[in-house]
Amino acid sequence: GAPSCPHGPALLFVKTGQGKEEGRRFYACSACRDRKDCNFFQWEDEKVSETRLAAREEYNRNHQPAFTHRQNMERYKNFVLLPLSKRRFCQECQQLLLPAEWEKHLNHQLLCDISTAQLKSPSQFLHPLENKKTNAQYLFADRSCQFLLNLVIDLGFRRVLSVGTPRLHEMIQSKASQEEDFRVRSLLLDIDFRYSQFYTEDEFCHYNMFNHYFFGGEAACETCRKFLCEDNGERVIMVTDPPFGGLVEALACSFKKLMAMWKETGKEGQGNKEMPMFWIFPYFFESRILDFFPSFSMMDYQVDYDNHALYKHGKTGRRQSPVRIFTNLTPSMIVLPVEEGYRFCTLCQRYVSSGNQHCEICNSCTSKDGRRWKHCVLCKKCVKPSWFHCNNCSCCALPNHSCEKTDSGCFVCGKAGHKRTACPSLS
């Protein structure tokens, strides 16, 4: 029953103010946090006139892609038949061009002589969408992408539901076309419709992971369902790499719906079994992810990205990538590369980074960021090496932190002693 914007059904939010438990509820775009990208807004109790509803539907229609997925596939078939000298891609419009369309793009920057190899690696020449509040399309570095694919193969999976992981999907598609004995297949679900120019309707679904919305309607939803239920739902894994600025609650809701789709089509007697999943996200979201998926655990492997200034492999200390793999698979099954410094902890029964030392008091390898953490007896847990116990705050913090913040009160409920993120009212 939610109203829709060009990105599908809107999500319900609530305005909160100082000392108030709950404010007025409103609908806003599920995918864009910045009003400049999508300015949809409607109060939950607002009465919307028929005229405004009609205008909204017209606006949504006008903001859909110029071509349908099927039309893009027809265009692709014609494009690959062209000689190399006539294969052009408009960098401004982000579109493959047929000769009849060249005139409209005369003043645009073009890529010419597009090879078949380039067509199989579209993420290499499509401009990454790097708006942190909308797409945050950071692409896996080859090292991380190859590691994930090797891990999927070693664990015996034959199908990968790639949710927002175009680089992994691309690598699987490329290997499948080059190696006869390669048996892994992938279905890409992504909000970036540009990929419909390169992949068929059985290989790509236009999908919004913040509201579980298939832009292609029931047909696209059925494509996903069919992919998940092959072989009675066996040997399929979901790999997802959402924008880090996205709401964990909204993402978890969508992922649970994809898991339910797998469960209802799988074989009988699965009980509480979950679809295997890799959720790639920064380590500081661990508690939020575990709130929604208690069966998940965080691996120490550092995922890095080609086009991200900070999340690059090989950096040390706090400059290391904070991105990790959260999974519902047994941790001991996830073998991390020893040549990169990972080792197996026999007590924890999982692979950990070289700096992650086992704490006998916590009975766990406690480091989250790759550095060796230290145990605080007063906090009864391990903390970052740069933190010290503050008697005013009764917890560990950075030496130069401001103790006054604990007295100013929570932004949500106005009470002292905790921050907004830890407010009991939010639950």
Coordinates of N, CA, C and O in Angstrom, one line a residue, residues 32-198:
C32 N 17.4 6.4 -2.5 CA 18.1 7.6 -2.4 C 17.9 8.3 -1.0 O 16.8 8.6 -0.7
R33 N 19.0 8.6 -0.4 CA 18.9 9.3 0.9 C 19.0 10.8 0.7 O 18.7 11.6 1.6
D34 N 19.5 11.2 -0.5 CA 19.6 12.7 -0.8 C 18.4 13.1 -1.6 O 18.2 12.5 -2.7
R35 N 17.8 14.1 -1.2 CA 16.6 14.6 -1.9 C 16.9 15.2 -3.3 O 16.1 15.3 -4.2
K36 N 18.2 15.5 -3.5 CA 18.6 16.0 -4.9 C 18.5 14.8 -5.9 O 18.3 15.1 -7.1
D37 N 18.7 13.6 -5.4 CA 18.6 12.4 -6.3 C 17.2 11.9 -6.6 O 16.8 11.5 -7.6
C38 N 16.4 12.0 -5.5 CA 14.9 11.7 -5.6 C 14.2 12.4 -4.5 O 14.4 12.2 -3.3
N39 N 13.4 13.4 -4.9 CA 12.8 14.3 -3.9 C 11.4 13.8 -3.5 O 10.6 14.6 -2.9
F40 N 11.1 12.5 -3.6 CA 9.8 12.0 -3.2 C 9.6 12.1 -1.7 O 10.5 11.8 -0.9
F41 N 8.4 12.7 -1.3 CA 8.1 12.9 0.1 C 6.6 12.9 0.2 O 5.9 13.6 -0.5
Q42 N 6.1 12.1 1.2 CA 4.6 12.2 1.5 C 4.4 11.8 2.9 O 4.9 10.8 3.4
W43 N 3.6 12.6 3.7 CA 3.3 12.3 5.0 C 2.4 11.0 5.0 O 1.6 10.8 4.1
E44 N 2.5 10.2 6.0 CA 1.7 8.9 6.0 C 0.2 9.2 6.1 O -0.5 8.5 5.4
D45 N -0.2 10.2 6.8 CA -1.6 10.5 7.0 C -2.1 11.6 5.9 O -3.2 12.1 6.1
E46 N -1.3 11.9 5.0 CA -1.6 12.9 4.0 C -2.6 12.4 3.0 O -2.5 11.3 2.5
K47 N -3.6 13.2 2.7 CA -4.6 12.9 1.6 C -4.1 13.4 0.3 O -3.9 14.6 0.1
V48 N -3.9 12.5 -0.7 CA -3.3 12.9 -2.0 C -4.4 13.0 -3.0 O -5.2 12.0 -3.2
S49 N -4.5 14.1 -3.7 CA -5.6 14.3 -4.7 C -5.4 13.4 -5.9 O -4.3 13.0 -6.2
E50 N -6.5 13.1 -6.6 CA -6.4 12.3 -7.9 C -5.5 13.0 -8.9 O -4.7 12.3 -9.6
T51 N -5.6 14.3 -9.0 CA -4.7 15.1 -9.9 C -3.2 14.9 -9.6 O -2.4 14.6 -10.5
R52 N -2.9 14.9 -8.3 CA -1.5 14.8 -7.9 C -1.1 13.3 -8.1 O 0.1 13.1 -8.5
L53 N -1.9 12.4 -7.9 CA -1.6 10.9 -8.1 C -1.3 10.7 -9.6 O -0.4 10.0 -9.9
A54 N -2.2 11.3 -10.5 CA -2.0 11.1 -11.9 C -0.6 11.8 -12.4 O 0.1 11.2 -13.2
A55 N -0.3 12.9 -11.8 CA 0.9 13.6 -12.1 C 2.1 12.8 -11.7 O 3.1 12.7 -12.3
R56 N 2.0 12.2 -10.5 CA 3.1 11.3 -10.0 C 3.3 10.1 -10.9 O 4.4 9.8 -11.1
E57 N 2.2 9.5 -11.3 CA 2.3 8.3 -12.2 C 3.0 8.7 -13.5 O 3.9 8.0 -14.0
E58 N 2.6 9.9 -14.0 CA 3.2 10.4 -15.3 C 4.7 10.7 -15.1 O 5.6 10.3 -15.9
Y59 N 5.1 11.2 -13.9 CA 6.5 11.5 -13.6 C 7.3 10.2 -13.5 O 8.4 10.1 -14.0
N60 N 6.7 9.2 -12.8 CA 7.4 7.9 -12.7 C 7.6 7.3 -14.0 O 8.7 6.7 -14.3
R61 N 6.6 7.4 -14.9 CA 6.8 6.8 -16.3 C 7.9 7.5 -17.0 O 8.7 6.9 -17.7
N62 N 7.9 8.8 -16.9 CA 8.9 9.6 -17.7 C 10.4 9.4 -17.2 O 11.3 9.8 -17.8
H63 N 10.5 8.9 -16.0 CA 11.8 8.7 -15.4 C 12.3 7.2 -15.5 O 13.1 6.8 -14.7
Q64 N 11.6 6.5 -16.3 CA 12.1 5.1 -16.6 C 13.1 5.1 -17.7 O 13.1 6.0 -18.5
P65 N 13.9 4.0 -17.9 CA 14.9 4.0 -19.0 C 14.3 4.1 -20.3 O 13.1 3.8 -20.5
A66 N 15.1 4.6 -21.3 CA 14.6 4.8 -22.6 C 14.2 3.6 -23.3 O 13.2 3.5 -24.2
F67 N 14.9 2.5 -23.1 CA 14.6 1.2 -23.7 C 14.2 0.1 -22.6 O 14.7 0.2 -21.5
T68 N 13.4 -0.8 -23.0 CA 13.1 -1.9 -22.1 C 14.3 -2.9 -22.2 O 15.1 -2.8 -23.1
H69 N 14.3 -3.9 -21.3 CA 15.3 -4.9 -21.3 C 15.3 -5.7 -22.6 O 16.4 -5.9 -23.2
R70 N 14.1 -6.0 -23.0 CA 14.0 -6.8 -24.3 C 14.5 -6.0 -25.5 O 15.2 -6.5 -26.3
Q71 N 14.2 -4.7 -25.5 CA 14.7 -3.8 -26.6 C 16.2 -3.7 -26.6 O 16.9 -3.8 -27.6
N72 N 16.8 -3.7 -25.3 CA 18.2 -3.6 -25.2 C 18.9 -4.9 -25.7 O 20.0 -4.8 -26.3
M73 N 18.2 -6.0 -25.5 CA 18.8 -7.3 -26.0 C 18.8 -7.3 -27.5 O 19.7 -7.8 -28.2
E74 N 17.7 -6.8 -28.1 CA 17.7 -6.7 -29.6 C 18.8 -5.8 -30.2 O 19.4 -6.1 -31.1
R75 N 19.0 -4.7 -29.5 CA 20.0 -3.8 -29.9 C 21.4 -4.4 -29.7 O 22.3 -4.3 -30.6
Y76 N 21.6 -5.2 -28.7 CA 22.9 -5.9 -28.5 C 23.2 -6.9 -29.6 O 24.3 -7.0 -30.1
K77 N 22.1 -7.6 -30.0 CA 22.3 -8.6 -31.1 C 22.8 -7.9 -32.4 O 23.6 -8.4 -33.1
N78 N 22.2 -6.8 -32.6 CA 22.6 -6.0 -33.8 C 24.0 -5.4 -33.7 O 24.7 -5.3 -34.6
F79 N 24.3 -5.0 -32.4 CA 25.6 -4.4 -32.2 C 26.7 -5.4 -32.4 O 27.8 -5.0 -33.0
V80 N 26.6 -6.6 -31.9 CA 27.7 -7.6 -32.1 C 27.9 -8.0 -33.5 O 29.0 -8.5 -33.9
L81 N 26.9 -7.8 -34.4 CA 27.0 -8.1 -35.8 C 27.9 -7.1 -36.5 O 28.3 -7.3 -37.7
L82 N 28.0 -5.9 -35.9 CA 28.7 -4.8 -36.6 C 30.2 -5.1 -36.6 O 30.8 -5.7 -35.7
P83 N 30.9 -4.6 -37.7 CA 32.4 -4.7 -37.7 C 33.0 -3.8 -36.6 O 32.3 -2.9 -36.1
L84 N 34.2 -4.2 -36.1 CA 34.8 -3.5 -35.0 C 34.8 -2.0 -35.1 O 34.6 -1.2 -34.2
S85 N 35.1 -1.5 -36.4 CA 35.2 -0.1 -36.6 C 33.9 0.7 -36.4 O 33.8 1.9 -36.3
K86 N 32.7 -0.1 -36.4 CA 31.4 0.6 -36.2 C 30.8 0.4 -34.8 O 29.7 0.8 -34.6
R87 N 31.6 -0.2 -34.0 CA 31.1 -0.4 -32.6 C 31.5 0.8 -31.7 O 32.6 1.0 -31.4
R88 N 30.4 1.5 -31.3 CA 30.7 2.7 -30.5 C 29.8 2.7 -29.3 O 28.7 2.2 -29.3
F89 N 30.4 3.3 -28.2 CA 29.7 3.5 -26.9 C 29.8 4.9 -26.5 O 30.9 5.5 -26.4
C90 N 28.6 5.5 -26.2 CA 28.6 6.9 -25.8 C 28.8 7.0 -24.3 O 28.1 6.4 -23.5
Q91 N 29.9 7.6 -23.9 CA 30.3 7.7 -22.5 C 29.4 8.7 -21.7 O 29.2 8.5 -20.5
E92 N 28.8 9.6 -22.4 CA 27.9 10.6 -21.7 C 26.6 10.0 -21.4 O 26.0 10.2 -20.4
C93 N 26.0 9.3 -22.4 CA 24.7 8.6 -22.3 C 24.8 7.2 -21.7 O 23.8 6.6 -21.4
Q94 N 26.0 6.7 -21.6 CA 26.3 5.3 -21.1 C 25.5 4.3 -21.9 O 24.7 3.5 -21.3
Q95 N 25.6 4.4 -23.2 CA 24.8 3.6 -24.1 C 25.5 3.0 -25.3 O 26.3 3.8 -25.9
L96 N 25.3 1.8 -25.7 CA 25.8 1.2 -26.9 C 25.1 1.9 -28.1 O 23.9 2.0 -28.0
L97 N 25.8 2.3 -29.1 CA 25.2 3.0 -30.2 C 25.2 2.2 -31.5 O 26.2 1.6 -31.8
L98 N 24.0 2.2 -32.2 CA 23.9 1.6 -33.5 C 24.2 2.8 -34.5 O 24.0 3.9 -34.2
P99 N 24.7 2.4 -35.7 CA 25.1 3.5 -36.7 C 24.0 4.6 -36.9 O 24.3 5.7 -37.1
A100 N 22.7 4.2 -36.9 CA 21.6 5.1 -37.2 C 21.5 6.2 -36.0 O 20.9 7.3 -36.2
E101 N 22.2 5.9 -34.9 CA 22.0 6.8 -33.7 C 23.3 7.7 -33.6 O 23.3 8.6 -32.7
W102 N 24.3 7.6 -34.4 CA 25.5 8.3 -34.3 C 25.3 9.8 -34.3 O 25.9 10.6 -33.5
E103 N 24.4 10.3 -35.2 CA 24.3 11.7 -35.4 C 23.8 12.4 -34.2 O 24.3 13.5 -33.9
K104 N 23.0 11.8 -33.4 CA 22.5 12.4 -32.1 C 23.6 12.5 -31.1 O 23.4 13.3 -30.1
H105 N 24.7 11.8 -31.3 CA 25.7 11.8 -30.2 C 27.1 12.4 -30.8 O 28.1 12.1 -30.2
L106 N 27.0 13.2 -31.8 CA 28.2 13.8 -32.5 C 29.0 14.6 -31.5 O 30.3 14.5 -31.6
N107 N 28.4 15.3 -30.6 CA 29.2 16.2 -29.7 C 29.5 15.5 -28.4 O 30.0 16.1 -27.4
H108 N 29.2 14.2 -28.3 CA 29.5 13.4 -27.0 C 30.8 12.7 -27.1 O 31.3 12.5 -28.2
Q109 N 31.3 12.4 -26.0 CA 32.6 11.6 -25.9 C 32.3 10.1 -26.2 O 31.4 9.6 -25.5
L110 N 32.9 9.5 -27.2 CA 32.6 8.2 -27.6 C 33.8 7.3 -27.4 O 35.0 7.7 -27.5
L111 N 33.5 6.0 -27.0 CA 34.5 4.9 -27.1 C 34.3 4.2 -28.4 O 33.2 3.8 -28.6
C112 N 35.4 4.0 -29.1 CA 35.2 3.3 -30.4 C 35.9 2.0 -30.4 O 36.6 1.6 -29.5
D113 N 35.6 1.2 -31.4 CA 36.2 -0.2 -31.6 C 36.0 -1.0 -30.3 O 37.0 -1.6 -29.8
I114 N 34.8 -1.1 -29.9 CA 34.5 -2.0 -28.7 C 34.7 -3.4 -29.0 O 33.9 -4.0 -29.9
S115 N 35.6 -4.1 -28.4 CA 35.9 -5.5 -28.7 C 34.9 -6.4 -28.0 O 34.2 -6.0 -27.1
T116 N 34.9 -7.7 -28.4 CA 34.0 -8.7 -27.7 C 34.5 -8.9 -26.3 O 33.6 -9.1 -25.4
A117 N 35.8 -8.8 -26.0 CA 36.3 -8.9 -24.6 C 35.7 -7.8 -23.8 O 35.3 -8.0 -22.6
Q118 N 35.7 -6.6 -24.3 CA 35.1 -5.4 -23.6 C 33.6 -5.6 -23.3 O 33.2 -5.3 -22.2
L119 N 32.9 -6.2 -24.2 CA 31.5 -6.4 -24.1 C 31.2 -7.4 -23.0 O 30.2 -7.4 -22.3
K120 N 32.2 -8.3 -22.7 CA 32.0 -9.3 -21.7 C 32.5 -8.7 -20.3 O 32.3 -9.4 -19.3
S121 N 33.0 -7.5 -20.3 CA 33.5 -6.9 -19.1 C 32.9 -5.5 -19.0 O 33.7 -4.5 -19.0
P122 N 31.6 -5.3 -19.0 CA 31.0 -4.0 -19.1 C 31.4 -3.1 -17.9 O 31.5 -1.8 -18.1
S123 N 31.7 -3.6 -16.7 CA 32.0 -2.8 -15.6 C 33.3 -2.0 -15.8 O 33.6 -1.1 -15.1
Q124 N 34.1 -2.5 -16.8 CA 35.4 -1.9 -17.1 C 35.3 -0.5 -17.8 O 36.1 0.3 -17.7
F125 N 34.1 -0.4 -18.6 CA 34.0 0.9 -19.3 C 32.7 1.7 -18.9 O 32.5 2.8 -19.3
L126 N 31.8 1.0 -18.1 CA 30.7 1.8 -17.6 C 31.2 2.7 -16.5 O 32.0 2.2 -15.6
H127 N 30.8 3.9 -16.4 CA 31.2 4.8 -15.3 C 30.6 4.3 -14.0 O 29.4 4.2 -13.9
P128 N 31.4 4.0 -13.0 CA 30.8 3.6 -11.7 C 30.0 4.7 -11.1 O 30.4 5.9 -11.2
L129 N 28.8 4.4 -10.6 CA 28.0 5.4 -9.9 C 28.4 5.5 -8.5 O 28.1 4.7 -7.7
E130 N 29.1 6.6 -8.2 CA 29.8 6.7 -6.9 C 29.1 7.7 -5.9 O 29.8 8.1 -5.0
N131 N 27.9 8.0 -6.1 CA 27.2 8.8 -5.2 C 27.0 8.0 -3.9 O 26.2 7.1 -3.9
K132 N 27.6 8.4 -2.8 CA 27.6 7.6 -1.6 C 26.2 7.4 -1.0 O 25.9 6.4 -0.4
K133 N 25.3 8.4 -1.3 CA 24.0 8.3 -0.7 C 23.0 7.6 -1.6 O 21.8 7.4 -1.2
T134 N 23.4 7.2 -2.8 CA 22.4 6.5 -3.7 C 23.0 5.1 -4.1 O 22.5 4.1 -3.6
N135 N 23.9 5.1 -5.0 CA 24.4 3.9 -5.6 C 25.6 3.3 -4.9 O 25.7 2.1 -4.7
A136 N 26.6 4.2 -4.7 CA 27.9 3.8 -4.0 C 28.4 2.6 -4.7 O 28.6 1.5 -4.1
Q137 N 28.6 2.7 -6.0 CA 28.9 1.5 -6.8 C 30.5 1.3 -6.9 O 31.1 1.6 -7.8
Y138 N 31.0 0.8 -5.8 CA 32.4 0.5 -5.7 C 32.6 -1.0 -6.1 O 31.9 -1.9 -5.6
L139 N 33.5 -1.2 -7.0 CA 33.6 -2.5 -7.6 C 34.8 -3.3 -7.0 O 35.9 -2.8 -6.8
F140 N 34.6 -4.6 -6.8 CA 35.6 -5.5 -6.2 C 36.9 -5.4 -7.0 O 36.9 -5.4 -8.3
A141 N 38.0 -5.3 -6.3 CA 39.3 -5.5 -7.0 C 39.4 -7.0 -7.4 O 38.7 -7.8 -6.9
D142 N 40.2 -7.2 -8.4 CA 40.4 -8.6 -9.0 C 40.8 -9.6 -7.9 O 40.3 -10.7 -7.9
R143 N 41.6 -9.1 -6.9 CA 42.0 -10.0 -5.9 C 40.8 -10.5 -5.1 O 40.7 -11.8 -4.8
S144 N 40.0 -9.6 -4.6 CA 38.8 -10.0 -3.8 C 37.8 -10.8 -4.7 O 37.2 -11.7 -4.2
C145 N 37.6 -10.4 -5.9 CA 36.6 -11.0 -6.8 C 37.0 -12.5 -7.0 O 36.2 -13.4 -7.0
Q146 N 38.3 -12.7 -7.3 CA 38.8 -14.0 -7.6 C 38.7 -14.9 -6.3 O 38.4 -16.1 -6.4
F147 N 39.0 -14.3 -5.2 CA 38.9 -15.0 -3.9 C 37.5 -15.5 -3.7 O 37.3 -16.7 -3.3
L148 N 36.5 -14.6 -3.9 CA 35.1 -15.0 -3.7 C 34.7 -16.1 -4.6 O 34.0 -17.0 -4.2
L149 N 35.1 -16.0 -5.9 CA 34.7 -17.0 -6.8 C 35.4 -18.4 -6.5 O 34.7 -19.4 -6.5
N150 N 36.6 -18.3 -6.1 CA 37.3 -19.6 -5.7 C 36.6 -20.2 -4.5 O 36.5 -21.4 -4.4
L151 N 36.2 -19.3 -3.6 CA 35.6 -19.8 -2.3 C 34.2 -20.5 -2.7 O 33.9 -21.6 -2.2
V152 N 33.5 -19.8 -3.6 CA 32.2 -20.4 -4.0 C 32.4 -21.8 -4.7 O 31.6 -22.7 -4.4
I153 N 33.4 -21.9 -5.5 CA 33.7 -23.2 -6.2 C 34.1 -24.2 -5.2 O 33.6 -25.4 -5.2
D154 N 35.1 -23.9 -4.3 CA 35.6 -24.8 -3.3 C 34.5 -25.3 -2.4 O 34.6 -26.5 -1.9
L155 N 33.5 -24.5 -2.1 CA 32.4 -24.9 -1.2 C 31.3 -25.7 -1.9 O 30.4 -26.2 -1.3
G156 N 31.5 -25.9 -3.3 CA 30.6 -26.8 -4.0 C 29.4 -26.1 -4.6 O 28.4 -26.8 -5.0
F157 N 29.3 -24.8 -4.6 CA 28.1 -24.1 -5.1 C 28.2 -24.0 -6.6 O 29.3 -23.9 -7.2
R158 N 27.0 -24.1 -7.3 CA 27.0 -24.1 -8.7 C 26.2 -22.9 -9.3 O 26.2 -22.6 -10.5
R159 N 25.5 -22.2 -8.4 CA 24.7 -21.1 -8.8 C 24.9 -19.9 -7.8 O 24.9 -20.2 -6.6
V160 N 25.1 -18.7 -8.3 CA 25.3 -17.5 -7.5 C 24.3 -16.5 -7.8 O 24.2 -16.0 -8.9
L161 N 23.5 -16.1 -6.7 CA 22.6 -15.0 -6.9 C 23.4 -13.8 -6.5 O 23.7 -13.5 -5.3
S162 N 23.8 -13.0 -7.5 CA 24.7 -11.9 -7.3 C 23.9 -10.6 -7.1 O 23.4 -10.0 -8.1
V163 N 23.7 -10.2 -5.9 CA 22.8 -9.0 -5.6 C 23.7 -7.8 -5.4 O 24.4 -7.7 -4.3
G164 N 23.8 -7.0 -6.4 CA 24.6 -5.8 -6.3 C 26.1 -6.1 -6.4 O 26.9 -5.3 -5.9
T165 N 26.5 -7.2 -7.1 CA 27.9 -7.5 -7.3 C 28.2 -7.8 -8.8 O 28.4 -8.9 -9.2
P166 N 28.1 -6.7 -9.6 CA 28.3 -6.8 -11.0 C 29.7 -7.4 -11.4 O 29.8 -8.2 -12.4
R167 N 30.7 -7.1 -10.7 CA 32.1 -7.5 -11.0 C 32.2 -9.1 -10.9 O 32.8 -9.7 -11.7
L168 N 31.6 -9.6 -9.8 CA 31.6 -11.1 -9.6 C 30.8 -11.8 -10.7 O 31.2 -12.8 -11.2
H169 N 29.6 -11.2 -11.0 CA 28.7 -11.8 -12.0 C 29.5 -11.8 -13.4 O 29.5 -12.8 -14.1
E170 N 30.2 -10.7 -13.6 CA 30.9 -10.6 -14.9 C 32.0 -11.6 -15.0 O 32.2 -12.2 -16.1
M171 N 32.7 -11.8 -13.9 CA 33.8 -12.8 -13.9 C 33.3 -14.2 -14.1 O 33.8 -15.0 -14.9
I172 N 32.1 -14.5 -13.5 CA 31.5 -15.9 -13.7 C 31.0 -16.0 -15.1 O 31.3 -17.1 -15.8
Q173 N 30.4 -15.0 -15.7 CA 29.9 -15.1 -17.1 C 31.1 -15.2 -18.1 O 31.0 -16.0 -19.0
S174 N 32.2 -14.5 -17.8 CA 33.3 -14.6 -18.7 C 34.0 -16.0 -18.7 O 34.3 -16.5 -19.7
K175 N 34.1 -16.5 -17.5 CA 34.8 -17.9 -17.4 C 33.9 -18.9 -18.0 O 34.3 -19.9 -18.6
A176 N 32.5 -18.8 -17.8 CA 31.6 -19.8 -18.4 C 31.7 -19.8 -19.9 O 31.5 -20.8 -20.5
S177 N 31.9 -18.6 -20.5 CA 32.0 -18.5 -22.0 C 33.4 -19.0 -22.5 O 33.5 -19.4 -23.7
Q178 N 34.4 -19.0 -21.7 CA 35.7 -19.4 -22.1 C 36.1 -20.8 -21.8 O 36.9 -21.4 -22.5
E179 N 35.6 -21.3 -20.6 CA 36.0 -22.7 -20.2 C 34.9 -23.6 -20.2 O 33.8 -23.4 -19.6
E180 N 35.0 -24.7 -21.0 CA 34.0 -25.7 -21.2 C 33.6 -26.4 -19.9 O 32.4 -26.7 -19.7
D181 N 34.5 -26.7 -19.1 CA 34.2 -27.4 -17.9 C 33.8 -26.6 -16.7 O 33.6 -27.0 -15.6
F182 N 33.6 -25.2 -16.9 CA 33.2 -24.3 -15.9 C 31.7 -24.5 -15.6 O 30.9 -24.2 -16.6
R183 N 31.3 -24.8 -14.4 CA 29.9 -25.2 -14.2 C 29.1 -24.1 -13.4 O 27.9 -24.4 -13.1
V184 N 29.7 -23.1 -13.0 CA 29.0 -22.1 -12.1 C 28.2 -21.1 -13.0 O 28.7 -20.6 -14.0
R185 N 27.0 -20.8 -12.6 CA 26.2 -19.8 -13.3 C 25.8 -18.7 -12.3 O 25.8 -18.9 -11.1
S186 N 25.5 -17.5 -12.8 CA 25.1 -16.4 -12.0 C 23.9 -15.6 -12.5 O 23.7 -15.6 -13.7
L187 N 23.1 -15.1 -11.6 CA 22.0 -14.2 -11.9 C 22.3 -12.9 -11.2 O 22.4 -12.9 -10.0
L188 N 22.4 -11.8 -11.9 CA 22.7 -10.5 -11.3 C 21.4 -9.7 -11.0 O 20.5 -9.6 -11.9
L189 N 21.2 -9.3 -9.8 CA 20.1 -8.4 -9.4 C 20.7 -7.1 -9.0 O 21.6 -7.0 -8.1
D190 N 20.4 -6.0 -9.8 CA 21.1 -4.8 -9.6 C 20.1 -3.6 -9.9 O 19.3 -3.7 -10.9
I191 N 20.3 -2.5 -9.3 CA 19.5 -1.3 -9.6 C 20.0 -0.5 -10.8 O 19.3 0.3 -11.3
D192 N 21.2 -0.9 -11.2 CA 21.9 -0.2 -12.3 C 21.3 -0.9 -13.6 O 21.8 -1.9 -14.1
F193 N 20.4 -0.2 -14.3 CA 19.7 -0.7 -15.5 C 20.7 -0.8 -16.7 O 20.4 -1.5 -17.7
R194 N 21.8 -0.1 -16.6 CA 22.7 -0.1 -17.8 C 23.2 -1.5 -18.1 O 23.5 -1.8 -19.3
Y195 N 23.2 -2.4 -17.1 CA 23.7 -3.8 -17.4 C 22.7 -4.6 -18.3 O 23.0 -5.6 -18.8
S196 N 21.5 -4.1 -18.4 CA 20.5 -4.7 -19.3 C 20.9 -4.7 -20.8 O 20.4 -5.4 -21.6
Q197 N 21.9 -3.8 -21.1 CA 22.4 -3.7 -22.4 C 23.3 -4.9 -22.8 O 23.6 -5.2 -23.9
F198 N 23.8 -5.6 -21.7 CA 24.8 -6.7 -22.0 C 24.4 -8.1 -21.5 O 25.0 -9.0 -21.9

